[in-house]
Amino acid sequence: MASLPMPPALNMGPPRAVNEQNRAAATTEVAPVRTGSADARAAGRGPSGAGEKQPRRAMKVILAQPRGFCAGVVRAIEIVERALEKYGPPVYVRHEIVHNKFVVDSLKAKGAIFVEELSEVPQGAVTIFSAHGVAKSVVNEAAGRRLPVLDATCPLVTKVHNQGKRYVAQGRVLILVGHAGHPEVEGTLGQIDGPVVLVQSEQDVAALTIPPDTPVAYVTQTTLSVDDTRGIIVALERRYHNIVGPEIRDICYATQNRQSAVRELSHHVDVILVVGAKNSSNSNRLREIGAEAGIPSYLIADGSELAPEWVKDANTIGITAGASAPEVLVEDVIDTLRTLGEVEVSTLPGRQEHIEFRLPRELATS
Ligand code: SF4
């Protein structure tokens, strides 16, 4: 297993740094990512007798482009880091700032305290809402307690909230396409006054009891792509003729781009490793897309979760990462593969992302 740097050493960096990193990675040139420790580990697994060296197996690793951090995640992490710098530790974060244990542990080590309920936040303590957004009741509770709040809700999630509110104000019944229990869905349901109905599948659409002549509208969870929601939306449009929904361009660019990239990756590889957390909706979806393309696909948090038998017959291994997984964890997986053989790394050409979201006013100039 590759050893990870201690979380505090992780430089998750500002948006510009991440974009530069993505640009640098967008090359089809072979780009070895050697580390001394990985080579040492690999050497340690070789035959011990002098002159008995056996050739190590060779593997190609192809990285999807884009992969990993999106602009909303970069912004959320930067909000916590800047708040720690400006106000000093501790700062309180409601829910995991993004769904990645490594990121959360890194911020904990710097002085962030993660809580699930505002009741756990001491009076007067700086409080940050996670990238997934929160219900109005949470906003109101924080205001009632006069907690100083920094909102790390991704602007694209806020856009969904505002779109939903506009539809309801037009007198439409709102249908939210998403996964029950996901914090973003809980937040969206709790942001919109009026009738909001959650549907998770085409079967849910068939079971709806809203009369067919009702004016309805739909919005979607941001970590579902256009492709994910197409079937459900077609089913809704068949049932309801007076229906409106957001423009395609309103769907989260990062979700769509990462899914398109993993589909492309599936044409070139024997196995796909998705780096991401088990509770990350978009990472799970990336794994599913790989599997749907007929490629054995595995979701792993880092190199320690890589089972050698998954890759033992693979000549070409594809790697991607969910929107909340830092690049250092992708490198950790590559380091672990290097303990199994020689690795040649290249990156598929893919869409370049140059999106950055502004920080809250309180932190923009600190
Ligand atoms: S996946 Fe999309 S909506 Fe979610 S945080 Fe990233 S940019 Fe925002």
Short mmCIF file of C-alpha atoms and ligand atoms in Angstrom, two decimals:
data_model
loop_
_atom_site.label_atom_id
_atom_site.label_comp_id
_atom_site.label_asym_id
_atom_site.label_seq_id
_atom_site.Cartn_x
_atom_site.Cartn_y
_atom_site.Cartn_z
CA MET A 1 0.00 0.00 0.00
CA ALA A 2 1.27 3.45 -0.76
CA SER A 3 1.70 5.70 2.22
CA LEU A 4 -0.20 8.97 2.03
CA PRO A 5 1.22 12.26 3.17
CA MET A 6 -0.22 13.40 6.48
CA PRO A 7 -3.45 15.27 5.82
CA PRO A 8 -2.12 18.69 6.97
CA ALA A 9 0.53 18.51 4.24
CA LEU A 10 -2.13 18.33 1.55
CA ASN A 11 -2.13 21.49 -0.50
CA MET A 12 -5.60 21.49 -1.94
CA GLY A 13 -4.83 24.94 -3.27
CA PRO A 14 -6.87 27.79 -4.63
CA PRO A 15 -8.99 27.40 -7.78
CA ARG A 16 -6.29 28.78 -10.06
CA ALA A 17 -3.76 26.23 -8.83
CA VAL A 18 -6.15 23.40 -9.48
CA ASN A 19 -6.93 24.63 -12.95
CA GLU A 20 -3.24 24.89 -13.74
CA GLN A 21 -2.87 21.34 -12.51
CA ASN A 22 -5.69 20.17 -14.76
CA ARG A 23 -4.21 21.96 -17.73
CA ALA A 24 -0.83 20.38 -17.09
CA ALA A 25 -2.41 16.96 -16.90
CA ALA A 26 -4.28 17.33 -20.19
CA THR A 27 -1.70 15.66 -22.35
CA THR A 28 -1.44 12.38 -24.11
CA GLU A 29 2.29 12.34 -23.48
CA VAL A 30 3.51 9.66 -21.16
CA ALA A 31 3.86 11.37 -17.82
CA PRO A 32 5.58 9.14 -15.27
CA VAL A 33 4.71 9.99 -11.66
CA ARG A 34 7.54 8.25 -9.89
CA THR A 35 8.14 8.49 -6.20
CA GLY A 36 11.18 7.23 -4.37
CA SER A 37 9.07 5.43 -1.79
CA ALA A 38 7.03 3.60 -4.42
CA ASP A 39 10.16 2.45 -6.20
CA ALA A 40 11.63 1.32 -2.91
CA ARG A 41 8.50 -0.63 -2.11
CA ALA A 42 8.55 -2.17 -5.58
CA ALA A 43 12.20 -3.10 -5.17
CA GLY A 44 11.40 -4.68 -1.84
CA ARG A 45 8.98 -7.08 -3.48
CA GLY A 46 11.52 -8.39 -5.97
CA PRO A 47 13.57 -11.57 -5.67
CA SER A 48 16.18 -11.42 -2.97
CA GLY A 49 18.97 -13.47 -4.52
CA ALA A 50 21.68 -11.67 -6.51
CA GLY A 51 21.27 -12.12 -10.26
CA GLU A 52 17.78 -13.62 -9.92
CA LYS A 53 15.88 -10.51 -10.96
CA GLN A 54 12.69 -11.32 -12.82
CA PRO A 55 11.13 -8.86 -15.24
CA ARG A 56 8.31 -6.91 -13.58
CA ARG A 57 4.96 -6.84 -15.31
CA ALA A 58 4.15 -3.74 -17.33
CA MET A 59 0.89 -1.83 -17.01
CA LYS A 60 -0.47 1.19 -18.80
CA VAL A 61 -2.44 3.66 -16.73
CA ILE A 62 -4.75 6.09 -18.49
CA LEU A 63 -6.17 9.01 -16.54
CA ALA A 64 -9.57 10.46 -17.43
CA GLN A 65 -9.73 14.18 -18.22
CA PRO A 66 -11.33 15.95 -16.46
CA ARG A 67 -11.35 14.18 -13.11
CA GLY A 68 -11.35 15.15 -9.45
CA PHE A 69 -12.04 18.52 -7.88
CA CYS A 70 -14.72 20.74 -9.40
CA ALA A 71 -14.96 24.49 -8.86
CA GLY A 72 -17.64 24.12 -6.16
CA VAL A 73 -15.44 21.80 -4.11
CA VAL A 74 -12.37 24.02 -4.53
CA ARG A 75 -14.41 27.00 -3.34
CA ALA A 76 -15.85 25.14 -0.33
CA ILE A 77 -12.43 23.96 0.84
CA GLU A 78 -10.97 27.41 0.36
CA ILE A 79 -13.76 28.93 2.43
CA VAL A 80 -12.83 26.71 5.38
CA GLU A 81 -9.10 27.34 4.97
CA ARG A 82 -9.52 31.12 4.68
CA ALA A 83 -11.93 31.18 7.62
CA LEU A 84 -9.34 29.36 9.73
CA GLU A 85 -6.70 31.90 8.68
CA LYS A 86 -8.92 34.93 9.22
CA TYR A 87 -10.76 33.98 12.42
CA GLY A 88 -8.42 31.33 13.84
CA PRO A 89 -9.42 27.83 14.90
CA PRO A 90 -11.81 26.39 15.63
CA VAL A 91 -14.40 27.01 12.95
CA TYR A 92 -17.47 24.78 12.84
CA VAL A 93 -18.61 23.11 9.62
CA ARG A 94 -22.09 21.68 9.38
CA HIS A 95 -21.84 18.27 7.68
CA GLU A 96 -18.75 17.10 5.76
CA ILE A 97 -17.71 20.16 3.74
CA VAL A 98 -17.43 17.81 0.75
CA HIS A 99 -17.78 14.04 0.71
CA ASN A 100 -14.15 13.01 1.10
CA LYS A 101 -12.58 11.75 4.33
CA PHE A 102 -9.08 12.82 3.35
CA VAL A 103 -10.23 16.38 2.75
CA VAL A 104 -12.23 16.41 5.98
CA ASP A 105 -9.31 15.01 8.00
CA SER A 106 -6.98 17.59 6.45
CA LEU A 107 -9.27 20.41 7.56
CA LYS A 108 -9.80 18.85 11.00
CA ALA A 109 -6.03 18.87 11.45
CA LYS A 110 -6.04 22.60 10.74
CA GLY A 111 -8.73 23.29 13.32
CA ALA A 112 -12.10 22.73 11.66
CA ILE A 113 -14.73 20.92 13.72
CA PHE A 114 -17.41 19.03 11.81
CA VAL A 115 -20.89 18.72 13.26
CA GLU A 116 -24.20 17.39 11.98
CA GLU A 117 -26.48 19.77 13.89
CA LEU A 118 -26.18 23.47 14.68
CA SER A 119 -27.03 22.67 18.31
CA GLU A 120 -23.45 21.33 18.54
CA VAL A 121 -22.00 24.74 17.62
CA PRO A 122 -21.10 26.95 20.61
CA GLN A 123 -22.64 30.39 20.81
CA GLY A 124 -20.79 32.91 18.65
CA ALA A 125 -18.59 30.38 16.83
CA VAL A 126 -17.89 30.81 13.10
CA THR A 127 -20.15 28.37 11.27
CA ILE A 128 -19.81 27.13 7.69
CA PHE A 129 -22.52 25.43 5.64
CA SER A 130 -21.24 22.65 3.39
CA ALA A 131 -21.12 22.67 -0.43
CA HIS A 132 -24.35 20.62 -0.56
CA GLY A 133 -26.50 23.46 0.74
CA VAL A 134 -28.92 23.54 3.67
CA ALA A 135 -32.64 23.85 4.29
CA LYS A 136 -34.17 27.20 5.23
CA SER A 137 -34.82 25.87 8.74
CA VAL A 138 -31.04 25.57 9.22
CA VAL A 139 -30.46 29.11 7.93
CA ASN A 140 -33.18 30.37 10.27
CA GLU A 141 -31.80 28.45 13.24
CA ALA A 142 -28.35 29.98 12.66
CA ALA A 143 -29.87 33.46 12.34
CA GLY A 144 -31.92 32.91 15.50
CA ARG A 145 -28.75 32.04 17.40
CA ARG A 146 -26.87 34.92 15.70
CA LEU A 147 -24.13 32.55 14.55
CA PRO A 148 -21.66 34.16 12.16
CA VAL A 149 -22.25 32.06 9.04
CA LEU A 150 -20.17 31.52 5.93
CA ASP A 151 -22.11 29.74 3.23
CA ALA A 152 -20.05 27.26 1.17
CA THR A 153 -23.11 26.06 -0.76
CA CYS A 154 -21.98 25.58 -4.36
CA PRO A 155 -23.38 28.40 -6.52
CA LEU A 156 -24.79 25.77 -8.88
CA VAL A 157 -26.79 24.26 -6.00
CA THR A 158 -28.03 27.74 -5.06
CA LYS A 159 -29.05 28.19 -8.70
CA VAL A 160 -31.22 25.05 -8.44
CA HIS A 161 -32.82 26.43 -5.24
CA ASN A 162 -33.61 29.73 -6.96
CA GLN A 163 -34.93 28.03 -10.06
CA GLY A 164 -37.23 25.86 -7.91
CA LYS A 165 -38.50 28.89 -5.99
CA ARG A 166 -39.30 30.67 -9.27
CA TYR A 167 -41.30 27.70 -10.54
CA VAL A 168 -43.28 27.45 -7.32
CA ALA A 169 -43.95 31.20 -7.43
CA GLN A 170 -45.46 30.63 -10.90
CA GLY A 171 -47.97 28.27 -9.27
CA ARG A 172 -46.38 25.04 -10.45
CA VAL A 173 -45.98 21.84 -8.48
CA LEU A 174 -42.25 21.23 -8.29
CA ILE A 175 -40.74 17.81 -8.93
CA LEU A 176 -37.20 17.27 -7.68
CA VAL A 177 -35.27 14.51 -9.45
CA GLY A 178 -32.69 13.19 -6.99
CA HIS A 179 -31.66 10.65 -4.36
CA ALA A 180 -33.65 10.55 -1.12
CA GLY A 181 -31.52 11.33 1.91
CA HIS A 182 -28.67 13.03 0.02
CA PRO A 183 -27.80 16.28 1.84
CA GLU A 184 -28.22 18.33 -1.32
CA VAL A 185 -31.72 16.91 -1.81
CA GLU A 186 -32.60 17.54 1.85
CA GLY A 187 -31.35 21.11 1.43
CA THR A 188 -33.30 21.71 -1.78
CA LEU A 189 -36.51 20.23 -0.34
CA GLY A 190 -36.07 22.48 2.69
CA GLN A 191 -35.34 25.63 0.67
CA ILE A 192 -38.56 25.69 -1.32
CA ASP A 193 -41.89 26.57 0.24
CA GLY A 194 -44.80 24.83 -1.37
CA PRO A 195 -45.40 21.44 -2.89
CA VAL A 196 -42.17 19.64 -3.84
CA VAL A 197 -42.27 15.99 -4.84
CA LEU A 198 -39.11 13.86 -4.97
CA VAL A 199 -38.77 11.28 -7.74
CA GLN A 200 -35.83 8.90 -8.00
CA SER A 201 -36.82 6.73 -10.96
CA GLU A 202 -39.19 6.29 -13.88
CA GLN A 203 -41.21 3.96 -11.62
CA ASP A 204 -41.66 6.87 -9.20
CA VAL A 205 -42.98 8.98 -12.09
CA ALA A 206 -45.51 6.25 -12.98
CA ALA A 207 -46.68 6.21 -9.35
CA LEU A 208 -47.24 9.98 -9.09
CA THR A 209 -50.78 10.96 -8.10
CA ILE A 210 -50.57 14.57 -9.36
CA PRO A 211 -53.40 15.01 -11.94
CA PRO A 212 -52.04 15.12 -15.54
CA ASP A 213 -53.36 18.63 -16.28
CA THR A 214 -51.50 20.16 -13.31
CA PRO A 215 -48.87 22.79 -14.17
CA VAL A 216 -45.62 21.18 -13.00
CA ALA A 217 -41.91 21.93 -13.19
CA TYR A 218 -38.81 19.94 -12.41
CA VAL A 219 -35.30 20.57 -11.13
CA THR A 220 -32.54 18.00 -10.66
CA GLN A 221 -29.89 17.16 -8.09
CA THR A 222 -26.61 18.60 -9.39
CA THR A 223 -24.67 15.36 -9.13
CA LEU A 224 -27.01 13.75 -11.66
CA SER A 225 -26.01 14.44 -15.24
CA VAL A 226 -28.16 15.10 -18.28
CA ASP A 227 -27.72 11.44 -19.18
CA ASP A 228 -28.78 10.27 -15.69
CA THR A 229 -32.00 12.22 -15.70
CA ARG A 230 -33.00 11.90 -19.36
CA GLY A 231 -35.27 8.84 -18.88
CA ILE A 232 -37.04 10.34 -15.86
CA ILE A 233 -37.59 13.67 -17.60
CA VAL A 234 -38.97 11.98 -20.73
CA ALA A 235 -41.37 10.03 -18.48
CA LEU A 236 -42.44 13.28 -16.78
CA GLU A 237 -42.99 15.00 -20.12
CA ARG A 238 -45.15 12.10 -21.29
CA ARG A 239 -47.37 12.38 -18.21
CA TYR A 240 -47.55 16.15 -17.88
CA HIS A 241 -48.06 18.41 -20.87
CA ASN A 242 -47.84 21.66 -18.93
CA ILE A 243 -44.30 21.06 -17.70
CA VAL A 244 -41.16 23.20 -17.66
CA GLY A 245 -37.59 22.52 -16.60
CA PRO A 246 -34.20 24.18 -16.64
CA GLU A 247 -32.11 24.65 -19.74
CA ILE A 248 -29.58 21.89 -20.31
CA ARG A 249 -26.81 24.41 -19.73
CA ASP A 250 -28.00 24.77 -16.13
CA ILE A 251 -26.98 21.22 -15.27
CA CYS A 252 -23.68 21.02 -13.38
CA TYR A 253 -20.84 21.17 -15.89
CA ALA A 254 -18.51 19.12 -13.65
CA THR A 255 -20.87 16.18 -13.28
CA GLN A 256 -21.49 16.00 -17.01
CA ASN A 257 -17.81 16.40 -17.94
CA ARG A 258 -16.59 13.71 -15.53
CA GLN A 259 -19.23 11.27 -16.71
CA SER A 260 -18.44 11.90 -20.38
CA ALA A 261 -14.75 11.41 -19.60
CA VAL A 262 -15.27 8.06 -17.88
CA ARG A 263 -17.40 6.88 -20.82
CA GLU A 264 -14.54 7.78 -23.15
CA LEU A 265 -12.06 6.11 -20.80
CA SER A 266 -14.06 2.88 -20.93
CA HIS A 267 -13.19 2.50 -24.65
CA HIS A 268 -9.48 2.27 -23.86
CA VAL A 269 -9.04 0.23 -20.67
CA ASP A 270 -9.53 -3.23 -19.15
CA VAL A 271 -10.50 -2.04 -15.68
CA ILE A 272 -11.53 1.30 -14.16
CA LEU A 273 -10.59 2.58 -10.71
CA VAL A 274 -12.70 5.48 -9.46
CA VAL A 275 -11.08 7.42 -6.64
CA GLY A 276 -13.73 8.77 -4.33
CA ALA A 277 -15.66 8.30 -1.13
CA LYS A 278 -18.35 5.65 -0.69
CA ASN A 279 -20.83 8.37 0.29
CA SER A 280 -20.00 10.52 -2.74
CA SER A 281 -22.95 10.41 -5.11
CA ASN A 282 -21.00 11.54 -8.16
CA SER A 283 -18.17 9.05 -7.50
CA ASN A 284 -20.62 6.16 -7.23
CA ARG A 285 -22.18 7.25 -10.49
CA LEU A 286 -18.77 7.26 -12.22
CA ARG A 287 -18.25 3.66 -11.12
CA GLU A 288 -21.72 2.68 -12.35
CA ILE A 289 -21.06 4.25 -15.75
CA GLY A 290 -17.84 2.26 -16.10
CA ALA A 291 -19.69 -0.94 -15.17
CA GLU A 292 -22.56 -0.14 -17.56
CA ALA A 293 -19.96 0.12 -20.33
CA GLY A 294 -18.96 -3.48 -19.53
CA ILE A 295 -15.67 -2.62 -17.80
CA PRO A 296 -15.02 -3.97 -14.28
CA SER A 297 -15.08 -0.80 -12.19
CA TYR A 298 -14.20 -0.22 -8.55
CA LEU A 299 -14.68 2.74 -6.21
CA ILE A 300 -11.73 3.20 -3.85
CA ALA A 301 -10.85 5.90 -1.34
CA ASP A 302 -7.10 5.60 -2.00
CA GLY A 303 -4.38 3.09 -2.90
CA SER A 304 -4.86 1.10 0.31
CA GLU A 305 -8.23 -0.13 -0.97
CA LEU A 306 -6.89 -1.44 -4.27
CA ALA A 307 -7.16 -5.25 -4.43
CA PRO A 308 -4.31 -6.66 -6.60
CA GLU A 309 -6.61 -9.30 -8.11
CA TRP A 310 -8.70 -6.54 -9.76
CA VAL A 311 -5.78 -5.56 -11.95
CA LYS A 312 -3.80 -8.79 -12.23
CA ASP A 313 -4.95 -9.53 -15.78
CA ALA A 314 -5.31 -5.91 -16.89
CA ASN A 315 -2.88 -4.45 -19.39
CA THR A 316 -4.46 -1.02 -19.33
CA ILE A 317 -5.97 0.49 -16.20
CA GLY A 318 -8.18 3.57 -16.28
CA ILE A 319 -8.32 5.95 -13.35
CA THR A 320 -10.75 8.77 -12.68
CA ALA A 321 -11.79 10.63 -9.55
CA GLY A 322 -15.03 12.05 -8.19
CA ALA A 323 -15.53 15.80 -7.89
CA SER A 324 -14.57 15.77 -4.20
CA ALA A 325 -11.41 13.62 -4.49
CA PRO A 326 -8.04 15.43 -4.48
CA GLU A 327 -5.39 14.58 -7.06
CA VAL A 328 -3.01 13.40 -4.32
CA LEU A 329 -5.27 10.35 -3.89
CA VAL A 330 -5.06 9.54 -7.61
CA GLU A 331 -1.27 9.69 -7.28
CA ASP A 332 -1.51 7.39 -4.28
CA VAL A 333 -3.37 4.80 -6.38
CA ILE A 334 -0.69 5.07 -9.09
CA ASP A 335 2.01 4.59 -6.44
CA THR A 336 0.24 1.45 -5.25
CA LEU A 337 0.10 0.12 -8.83
CA ARG A 338 3.86 0.71 -9.04
CA THR A 339 4.31 -1.82 -6.26
CA LEU A 340 2.75 -4.40 -8.61
CA GLY A 341 4.80 -3.65 -11.73
CA GLU A 342 6.12 -1.05 -14.13
CA VAL A 343 3.58 1.68 -14.80
CA GLU A 344 3.37 4.05 -17.75
CA VAL A 345 0.94 6.92 -17.21
CA SER A 346 -0.84 8.97 -19.83
CA THR A 347 -3.89 11.22 -19.82
CA LEU A 348 -6.76 11.14 -22.29
CA PRO A 349 -7.41 14.39 -24.05
CA GLY A 350 -10.60 15.85 -22.65
CA ARG A 351 -12.57 18.94 -21.92
CA GLN A 352 -10.64 21.76 -20.23
CA GLU A 353 -12.35 23.41 -17.28
CA HIS A 354 -11.61 27.02 -16.37
CA ILE A 355 -14.55 27.70 -14.09
CA GLU A 356 -13.96 29.46 -10.78
CA PHE A 357 -16.56 30.56 -8.27
CA ARG A 358 -16.19 33.73 -6.22
CA LEU A 359 -15.65 33.45 -2.48
CA PRO A 360 -18.10 35.01 0.00
CA ARG A 361 -17.48 38.74 0.40
CA GLU A 362 -16.20 38.33 3.98
CA LEU A 363 -13.31 36.14 2.78
CA ALA A 364 -12.58 37.47 -0.69
CA THR A 365 -9.90 39.92 0.39
CA SER A 366 -8.48 38.24 3.50
S1 SF4 B 1 -20.37 18.79 -8.55
FE1 SF4 B 1 -21.21 20.64 -9.55
S2 SF4 B 1 -22.85 21.34 -8.18
FE2 SF4 B 1 -21.58 19.88 -7.00
S3 SF4 B 1 -20.08 21.17 -5.96
FE3 SF4 B 1 -19.15 20.56 -7.90
S4 SF4 B 1 -19.63 22.23 -9.35
FE4 SF4 B 1 -21.00 22.42 -7.59
#
